[in-house]
Amino acid sequence: MLTSIRKTILTLALAAALPGVALAQTAANPIVIKFSHVVAPDTPKGKGAERFKQLAEERTGGRVKVEVYPNSQLYKDKEEVEALQLGSVQMLAPSLSKFGPLGVKEFEVFDLPFIFPSAAVLDRVTNGPVGAAMLKKLEPKGIVGLAYWDNGFKEMSANRPLRDVKDFKGLKMRIQSSKILEAQMRALGALPQVMAFSEVYQALQTGVVDGTENTPSNYWTQKTHEVQKDMTVSNHGYIGYAVITNKKFWDGLPADIRTILEGAMKDATKYTNAIAQQENDEALRKIQASGKVKVITLTDKEREAWRQALLPVHKEMAGRVGKDTIEAIYKESAALGFKQ
C-alpha cells in the first residue's frame, strides 16, 4: 500500500515538473493556449486566430485547446504584451509598433512611409532572413515571434482633397502612437494627433481632428469613410502584426506538439494574409460605391511627389530604427528592381 502511495506521489511530482508532457498525453486534459487580441472576430486578424484554433485542435487530436479572446476581452491594447510576458496569456498578435517600447526599435521600420514599394517587397522582408532576424530579437524579452500577419497598406483621408503635398498643410491628422508617424505627418506639413483607435470616428465627426490614415478594411468596418469627404489611395505605409507567444511556455511544449503548432501557424498565416488583401480590395470597392466619400487615385507623378517629400523621414529616423535595418530593406527592394 505504501509503495503504491509513493508511486502515486512520484507520478504527480513528475507531472508537476513536466506539465507539457503530462498534459499532452490526453485530450481530456489538453494544453490550453489563450490567444488574446484587441479587434473584432470578423477582421483578418480575428479570422486568422480562429483558423489557427481550428487547425491546432484538429491536428493535435484535441491535445491542444485554443481559447480565442477578441475585442480586448482579457487585456487592452497597452496591457496585452506585459500579460504575455507574465504568462497570463500564451499568444497575441499585436501591431508591430508595440515592440518599440520594449526596446526592440527595429520593428518601427515598418512604420516608415514608402519603405515598401510593393507587396512583393514586403513579403520578401517578412518571409525572409530580415524578418526572421527581427523576430529573433524578441527572445531576450521572453517572447517568441511565430509569424507576421498583414493588415494592409494605408490610405489618407480628410475633409478636403489630398493630391498635392501642400494640401496637408495645417491639417490635424490622427495617428497611432509612433515617433515615425509623427515625423511623417510633420514632413507633410500636417499636425500629428495621437489618438486611440476607438476614438477616431467621433473625433472626425466633431472636427477634433481633420483626417487620418488607415487601411481600407479599417475605414469600412469602423465607418470612418462616413465622416470624411475625401480619401486618397496612396498606399504610403503599412500596418501589420506579429503573432507572438510566451517563450517559457513555447519551450516547455513537447517537441511533437510544437512542430504541429508551427505547421498550423504557417497555414493560418497564409490564410490570414490572403484574406487581408481580399478584404482591403473589397472594402475599397464598397467605400467607392457608398458615395459617402470621394475616392482619389494619385497619378504616378503625384505619388512620386509624396514619396520624395517623405523619404527624408527614413534618414531622420535611421538613428532610432537602425540604419542597418533600413539598408537591409533597401537591399530587398533592389533585388526586385526598386530604387529608394
Steps between C-alpha positions, in 0.01 A plus 500: 500500500780737599685419180188580300463838672866577436455415133198730485692785663792445264267503200339826615841655563615411149178642357559826684860517381405426140156655450525513122576130476227403744235716339589386151418140582120538501237703319297491821760724663635710210768765485313834502612793286330830576520708180406859582456784252339844489297498178167354390460134404406589140828682426792325325680469834187367670440248222867400508483425871193282445670317212803429720269369772328268254823365352679460834215310662439277198864412440577423865190287535372726776820481704520879459208733568519857368278755673463817290412824680422784253407865558734549799290263712803413712746786452504840333743600229758643742474210745517191285875472435580519870229240567670268253841552658351413840339185360140614553435430130699282264447664162440849355510680165587863586583767245869519416532846654441346845853358511675837494411574865646159591834622373486318165478817292592322177131413463417870461651478152161364389350845575732683259312652204571344162749252648323222307459591131281193443331211677762272347778685683303483824458124458869463425583678826250332732554152355876527467811536717436868581162427656626187674792689656263763636275240661809342657570827682182448705633190676704684766168663596345158571314498167514268199389648169305248293376688194416830334134568425394771256240766550593685182621823344364831624312779326451864607172681560385850595219748441675644200672336201854375564682495169798726554730503801399860570141380551603360840620833639340576836278191510462321833566138404430213738775240539565207729778554753821497297797735474535392138144598414540831681799575276303388194216744562737786582684438172168555321433822690221343706453497878519143638240415763550176696161346576356161595346309211164482676479881518568577134145494360364750751808720472458522124126553533542791742803655331745429781724366224480569127620172358667167556678210332404133497438194287180480294369212712537709815337800335205283401448300821537810718282708261769767490414574137163634617664792682758597236440680172810385313719190501823457306623156393867552582632168634763709674542284810434160648314358799589149613517273801734241646355185652695439818505251785644478849851352466491294820168348397615430144831344601317282754274337242568142388701509177230327295232744617724798425564370148127453437425852627771648278333337200157620608634855538664487158172402334297749707743771391455420131123517548507824700729686262297388198169620642656827620569601141160377385317688774688823433415477130135429579486776762633756254233399248231537767632841605494622140151360446366661818527847352575642845858594422682603185780252428806647330760288323837671467675519165852358489637856502292600804594189696868554423472853641361352824783247508769764451350708781499204738826322419699739727315340794707185437823688562351696789396180679802285411652557841182373662419187296854424389671595175587134439133402523399763244787404270399133520151588376645721225704197391189283479330773295796520263487123449154551348608797288391786727716799598459711813 
